[in-house]
């Protein structure tokens, strides 16, 4: 199946549903968890982390796995072909850059928050990678022919997972949380608390009773 997918980007998709889902989960939330732990010295949790990352992104991993199960060994052509997937990846990268700029301009994050390791990873890695994987597997899975038991259910679940992710993102926008701490790259650690309430997310963090995140001191 190597000729059906883009080099490098398509490698996880070449190895079937489980490998594809594992790749998505490794990028998000796995990569975000790891960066938060090692560089931001914190444990991501529901109190200060976005629900879209902790629940929504795993739903996308399920959607990708279901899509690859439906595609099987058939080439994902047409709208699910490699050039469409590359266009989707580029579009999501552009969206990530625009979102980054708009959040900073609107005061959703401060500049130091916007340059935290987890934020950089989300905008520059998560957006383009999932842009390709979700498009290729999701669209390919919806359009793949076949009448195996479970095909209709798989299609419905692909749509439901993506729709659930979208709804959770809307929830996060209405109920901001810390998301990313103000970060000091010279010391490779978050700025010491208390943090100024200079953004919507920092104000939400300050106003939440008992919202002090578990910071790992070294």
PDB file of N, CA and C in Angstrom, residues 36-94:
ATOM      1  N   UNK A  36       4.287  18.676  28.210  1.00  0.00           N
ATOM      2  CA  UNK A  36       3.857  19.309  29.462  1.00  0.00           C
ATOM      3  C   UNK A  36       4.654  18.761  30.642  1.00  0.00           C
ATOM      4  N   UNK A  37       4.895  17.461  30.638  1.00  0.00           N
ATOM      5  CA  UNK A  37       5.607  16.836  31.748  1.00  0.00           C
ATOM      6  C   UNK A  37       7.088  17.198  31.760  1.00  0.00           C
ATOM      7  N   UNK A  38       7.753  17.114  30.599  1.00  0.00           N
ATOM      8  CA  UNK A  38       9.201  17.268  30.553  1.00  0.00           C
ATOM      9  C   UNK A  38       9.650  18.728  30.506  1.00  0.00           C
ATOM     10  N   UNK A  39       8.951  19.559  29.750  1.00  0.00           N
ATOM     11  CA  UNK A  39       9.388  20.945  29.577  1.00  0.00           C
ATOM     12  C   UNK A  39       8.588  21.934  30.410  1.00  0.00           C
ATOM     13  N   UNK A  40       7.280  21.697  30.533  1.00  0.00           N
ATOM     14  CA  UNK A  40       6.457  22.634  31.301  1.00  0.00           C
ATOM     15  C   UNK A  40       6.287  22.207  32.750  1.00  0.00           C
ATOM     16  N   UNK A  41       6.812  21.040  33.080  1.00  0.00           N
ATOM     17  CA  UNK A  41       6.869  20.556  34.467  1.00  0.00           C
ATOM     18  C   UNK A  41       5.498  20.540  35.140  1.00  0.00           C
ATOM     19  N   UNK A  42       4.553  19.982  34.421  1.00  0.00           N
ATOM     20  CA  UNK A  42       3.186  19.913  34.932  1.00  0.00           C
ATOM     21  C   UNK A  42       2.517  18.664  34.400  1.00  0.00           C
ATOM     22  N   UNK A  43       1.442  18.289  35.061  1.00  0.00           N
ATOM     23  CA  UNK A  43       0.626  17.166  34.633  1.00  0.00           C
ATOM     24  C   UNK A  43      -0.674  17.719  34.059  1.00  0.00           C
ATOM     25  N   UNK A  44      -0.929  17.426  32.800  1.00  0.00           N
ATOM     26  CA  UNK A  44      -2.157  17.909  32.182  1.00  0.00           C
ATOM     27  C   UNK A  44      -3.356  17.184  32.774  1.00  0.00           C
ATOM     28  N   UNK A  45      -4.389  17.939  33.061  1.00  0.00           N
ATOM     29  CA  UNK A  45      -5.607  17.345  33.596  1.00  0.00           C
ATOM     30  C   UNK A  45      -6.812  18.161  33.190  1.00  0.00           C
ATOM     31  N   UNK A  46      -8.000  17.696  33.540  1.00  0.00           N
ATOM     32  CA  UNK A  46      -9.233  18.357  33.120  1.00  0.00           C
ATOM     33  C   UNK A  46      -9.427  19.712  33.784  1.00  0.00           C
ATOM     34  N   UNK A  47      -8.794  19.923  34.929  1.00  0.00           N
ATOM     35  CA  UNK A  47      -9.019  21.184  35.624  1.00  0.00           C
ATOM     36  C   UNK A  47      -8.410  22.353  34.868  1.00  0.00           C
ATOM     37  N   UNK A  48      -7.285  22.155  34.233  1.00  0.00           N
ATOM     38  CA  UNK A  48      -6.623  23.251  33.538  1.00  0.00           C
ATOM     39  C   UNK A  48      -6.381  22.964  32.060  1.00  0.00           C
ATOM     40  N   UNK A  49      -6.629  21.729  31.618  1.00  0.00           N
ATOM     41  CA  UNK A  49      -6.406  21.383  30.226  1.00  0.00           C
ATOM     42  C   UNK A  49      -7.691  21.423  29.425  1.00  0.00           C
ATOM     43  N   UNK A  50      -7.549  21.623  28.125  1.00  0.00           N
ATOM     44  CA  UNK A  50      -8.716  21.697  27.259  1.00  0.00           C
ATOM     45  C   UNK A  50      -9.333  20.316  27.072  1.00  0.00           C
ATOM     46  N   UNK A  51     -10.656  20.265  27.163  1.00  0.00           N
ATOM     47  CA  UNK A  51     -11.372  19.007  26.989  1.00  0.00           C
ATOM     48  C   UNK A  51     -11.181  18.485  25.567  1.00  0.00           C
ATOM     49  N   UNK A  52     -11.036  19.393  24.600  1.00  0.00           N
ATOM     50  CA  UNK A  52     -10.843  18.975  23.213  1.00  0.00           C
ATOM     51  C   UNK A  52      -9.566  18.171  23.034  1.00  0.00           C
ATOM     52  N   UNK A  53      -8.564  18.440  23.847  1.00  0.00           N
ATOM     53  CA  UNK A  53      -7.319  17.666  23.775  1.00  0.00           C
ATOM     54  C   UNK A  53      -7.476  16.341  24.500  1.00  0.00           C
ATOM     55  N   UNK A  54      -8.055  16.357  25.669  1.00  0.00           N
ATOM     56  CA  UNK A  54      -8.101  15.181  26.516  1.00  0.00           C
ATOM     57  C   UNK A  54      -9.159  14.170  26.090  1.00  0.00           C
ATOM     58  N   UNK A  55     -10.244  14.634  25.475  1.00  0.00           N
ATOM     59  CA  UNK A  55     -11.309  13.736  25.021  1.00  0.00           C
ATOM     60  C   UNK A  55     -11.505  13.838  23.509  1.00  0.00           C
ATOM     61  N   UNK A  56     -11.527  15.066  22.987  1.00  0.00           N
ATOM     62  CA  UNK A  56     -11.810  15.256  21.571  1.00  0.00           C
ATOM     63  C   UNK A  56     -10.782  14.627  20.653  1.00  0.00           C
ATOM     64  N   UNK A  57      -9.496  14.828  20.928  1.00  0.00           N
ATOM     65  CA  UNK A  57      -8.464  14.275  20.056  1.00  0.00           C
ATOM     66  C   UNK A  57      -8.444  12.744  20.044  1.00  0.00           C
ATOM     67  N   UNK A  58      -8.646  12.063  21.178  1.00  0.00           N
ATOM     68  CA  UNK A  58      -8.788  10.607  21.093  1.00  0.00           C
ATOM     69  C   UNK A  58      -9.965  10.166  20.222  1.00  0.00           C
ATOM     70  N   UNK A  59     -11.026  10.977  20.165  1.00  0.00           N
ATOM     71  CA  UNK A  59     -12.125  10.650  19.257  1.00  0.00           C
ATOM     72  C   UNK A  59     -11.655  10.670  17.805  1.00  0.00           C
ATOM     73  N   UNK A  60     -10.751  11.593  17.485  1.00  0.00           N
ATOM     74  CA  UNK A  60     -10.211  11.636  16.127  1.00  0.00           C
ATOM     75  C   UNK A  60      -9.365  10.398  15.841  1.00  0.00           C
ATOM     76  N   UNK A  61      -8.663   9.896  16.850  1.00  0.00           N
ATOM     77  CA  UNK A  61      -7.904   8.657  16.669  1.00  0.00           C
ATOM     78  C   UNK A  61      -8.839   7.502  16.333  1.00  0.00           C
ATOM     79  N   UNK A  62      -9.993   7.470  16.982  1.00  0.00           N
ATOM     80  CA  UNK A  62     -10.987   6.436  16.682  1.00  0.00           C
ATOM     81  C   UNK A  62     -11.501   6.595  15.256  1.00  0.00           C
ATOM     82  N   UNK A  63     -11.772   7.834  14.841  1.00  0.00           N
ATOM     83  CA  UNK A  63     -12.256   8.085  13.484  1.00  0.00           C
ATOM     84  C   UNK A  63     -11.241   7.634  12.444  1.00  0.00           C
ATOM     85  N   UNK A  64      -9.964   7.926  12.680  1.00  0.00           N
ATOM     86  CA  UNK A  64      -8.914   7.511  11.749  1.00  0.00           C
ATOM     87  C   UNK A  64      -8.830   5.985  11.684  1.00  0.00           C
ATOM     88  N   UNK A  65      -8.911   5.317  12.826  1.00  0.00           N
ATOM     89  CA  UNK A  65      -8.849   3.855  12.845  1.00  0.00           C
ATOM     90  C   UNK A  65     -10.023   3.251  12.077  1.00  0.00           C
ATOM     91  N   UNK A  66     -11.215   3.778  12.297  1.00  0.00           N
ATOM     92  CA  UNK A  66     -12.392   3.263  11.592  1.00  0.00           C
ATOM     93  C   UNK A  66     -12.278   3.502  10.087  1.00  0.00           C
ATOM     94  N   UNK A  67     -11.748   4.684   9.721  1.00  0.00           N
ATOM     95  CA  UNK A  67     -11.569   4.971   8.309  1.00  0.00           C
ATOM     96  C   UNK A  67     -10.600   4.007   7.657  1.00  0.00           C
ATOM     97  N   UNK A  68      -9.490   3.721   8.318  1.00  0.00           N
ATOM     98  CA  UNK A  68      -8.510   2.793   7.757  1.00  0.00           C
ATOM     99  C   UNK A  68      -9.048   1.366   7.720  1.00  0.00           C
ATOM    100  N   UNK A  69      -9.890   1.008   8.665  1.00  0.00           N
ATOM    101  CA  UNK A  69     -10.534  -0.307   8.616  1.00  0.00           C
ATOM    102  C   UNK A  69     -11.424  -0.430   7.395  1.00  0.00           C
ATOM    103  N   UNK A  70     -12.160   0.643   7.081  1.00  0.00           N
ATOM    104  CA  UNK A  70     -13.036   0.613   5.907  1.00  0.00           C
ATOM    105  C   UNK A  70     -12.227   0.620   4.617  1.00  0.00           C
ATOM    106  N   UNK A  71     -11.131   1.362   4.577  1.00  0.00           N
ATOM    107  CA  UNK A  71     -10.315   1.422   3.366  1.00  0.00           C
ATOM    108  C   UNK A  71      -9.678   0.074   3.085  1.00  0.00           C
ATOM    109  N   UNK A  72      -9.175  -0.578   4.112  1.00  0.00           N
ATOM    110  CA  UNK A  72      -8.528  -1.870   3.946  1.00  0.00           C
ATOM    111  C   UNK A  72      -7.304  -1.775   3.051  1.00  0.00           C
ATOM    112  N   UNK A  73      -7.233  -2.639   2.057  1.00  0.00           N
ATOM    113  CA  UNK A  73      -6.082  -2.646   1.148  1.00  0.00           C
ATOM    114  C   UNK A  73      -6.364  -1.911  -0.153  1.00  0.00           C
ATOM    115  N   UNK A  74      -7.536  -1.314  -0.279  1.00  0.00           N
ATOM    116  CA  UNK A  74      -7.872  -0.592  -1.506  1.00  0.00           C
ATOM    117  C   UNK A  74      -7.198   0.773  -1.509  1.00  0.00           C
ATOM    118  N   UNK A  75      -6.779   1.266  -2.670  1.00  0.00           N
ATOM    119  CA  UNK A  75      -6.152   2.593  -2.715  1.00  0.00           C
ATOM    120  C   UNK A  75      -7.162   3.696  -2.443  1.00  0.00           C
ATOM    121  N   UNK A  76      -6.878   4.613  -1.521  1.00  0.00           N
ATOM    122  CA  UNK A  76      -7.799   5.725  -1.247  1.00  0.00           C
ATOM    123  C   UNK A  76      -7.673   6.798  -2.335  1.00  0.00           C
ATOM    124  N   UNK A  77      -8.393   6.647  -3.416  1.00  0.00           N
ATOM    125  CA  UNK A  77      -8.287   7.595  -4.518  1.00  0.00           C
ATOM    126  C   UNK A  77      -9.351   8.668  -4.455  1.00  0.00           C
ATOM    127  N   UNK A  78      -9.482   9.416  -5.551  1.00  0.00           N
ATOM    128  CA  UNK A  78     -10.470  10.486  -5.624  1.00  0.00           C
ATOM    129  C   UNK A  78     -10.217  11.548  -4.575  1.00  0.00           C
ATOM    130  N   UNK A  79     -11.262  12.020  -3.894  1.00  0.00           N
ATOM    131  CA  UNK A  79     -11.103  13.051  -2.866  1.00  0.00           C
ATOM    132  C   UNK A  79     -10.239  12.635  -1.682  1.00  0.00           C
ATOM    133  N   UNK A  80      -9.993  11.339  -1.534  1.00  0.00           N
ATOM    134  CA  UNK A  80      -9.143  10.857  -0.440  1.00  0.00           C
ATOM    135  C   UNK A  80      -7.723  10.578  -0.903  1.00  0.00           C
ATOM    136  N   UNK A  81      -7.403  10.925  -2.138  1.00  0.00           N
ATOM    137  CA  UNK A  81      -6.083  10.672  -2.680  1.00  0.00           C
ATOM    138  C   UNK A  81      -5.001  11.511  -2.033  1.00  0.00           C
ATOM    139  N   UNK A  82      -3.729  11.214  -2.337  1.00  0.00           N
ATOM    140  CA  UNK A  82      -2.609  11.855  -1.632  1.00  0.00           C
ATOM    141  C   UNK A  82      -2.542  13.360  -1.806  1.00  0.00           C
ATOM    142  N   UNK A  83      -2.879  13.870  -2.980  1.00  0.00           N
ATOM    143  CA  UNK A  83      -2.761  15.318  -3.170  1.00  0.00           C
ATOM    144  C   UNK A  83      -3.850  16.072  -2.433  1.00  0.00           C
ATOM    145  N   UNK A  84      -5.035  15.479  -2.353  1.00  0.00           N
ATOM    146  CA  UNK A  84      -6.074  16.075  -1.523  1.00  0.00           C
ATOM    147  C   UNK A  84      -5.663  16.064  -0.054  1.00  0.00           C
ATOM    148  N   UNK A  85      -5.058  14.973   0.375  1.00  0.00           N
ATOM    149  CA  UNK A  85      -4.580  14.907   1.762  1.00  0.00           C
ATOM    150  C   UNK A  85      -3.507  15.935   2.046  1.00  0.00           C
ATOM    151  N   UNK A  86      -2.599  16.132   1.080  1.00  0.00           N
ATOM    152  CA  UNK A  86      -1.562  17.147   1.261  1.00  0.00           C
ATOM    153  C   UNK A  86      -2.168  18.540   1.327  1.00  0.00           C
ATOM    154  N   UNK A  87      -3.178  18.800   0.494  1.00  0.00           N
ATOM    155  CA  UNK A  87      -3.857  20.094   0.537  1.00  0.00           C
ATOM    156  C   UNK A  87      -4.533  20.314   1.882  1.00  0.00           C
ATOM    157  N   UNK A  88      -5.137  19.243   2.418  1.00  0.00           N
ATOM    158  CA  UNK A  88      -5.771  19.346   3.730  1.00  0.00           C
ATOM    159  C   UNK A  88      -4.739  19.645   4.809  1.00  0.00           C
ATOM    160  N   UNK A  89      -3.593  18.977   4.733  1.00  0.00           N
ATOM    161  CA  UNK A  89      -2.526  19.224   5.704  1.00  0.00           C
ATOM    162  C   UNK A  89      -2.068  20.675   5.653  1.00  0.00           C
ATOM    163  N   UNK A  90      -1.868  21.194   4.428  1.00  0.00           N
ATOM    164  CA  UNK A  90      -1.452  22.593   4.285  1.00  0.00           C
ATOM    165  C   UNK A  90      -2.514  23.556   4.777  1.00  0.00           C
ATOM    166  N   UNK A  91      -3.780  23.242   4.496  1.00  0.00           N
ATOM    167  CA  UNK A  91      -4.867  24.119   4.945  1.00  0.00           C
ATOM    168  C   UNK A  91      -4.935  24.169   6.464  1.00  0.00           C
ATOM    169  N   UNK A  92      -4.749  22.999   7.114  1.00  0.00           N
ATOM    170  CA  UNK A  92      -4.801  22.981   8.571  1.00  0.00           C
ATOM    171  C   UNK A  92      -3.580  23.647   9.186  1.00  0.00           C
ATOM    172  N   UNK A  93      -2.443  23.576   8.523  1.00  0.00           N
ATOM    173  CA  UNK A  93      -1.286  24.324   9.006  1.00  0.00           C
ATOM    174  C   UNK A  93      -1.557  25.817   8.938  1.00  0.00           C
ATOM    175  N   UNK A  94      -2.140  26.279   7.829  1.00  0.00           N
ATOM    176  CA  UNK A  94      -2.491  27.699   7.707  1.00  0.00           C
ATOM    177  C   UNK A  94      -3.513  28.088   8.761  1.00  0.00           C
TER     178      UNK A  94
END
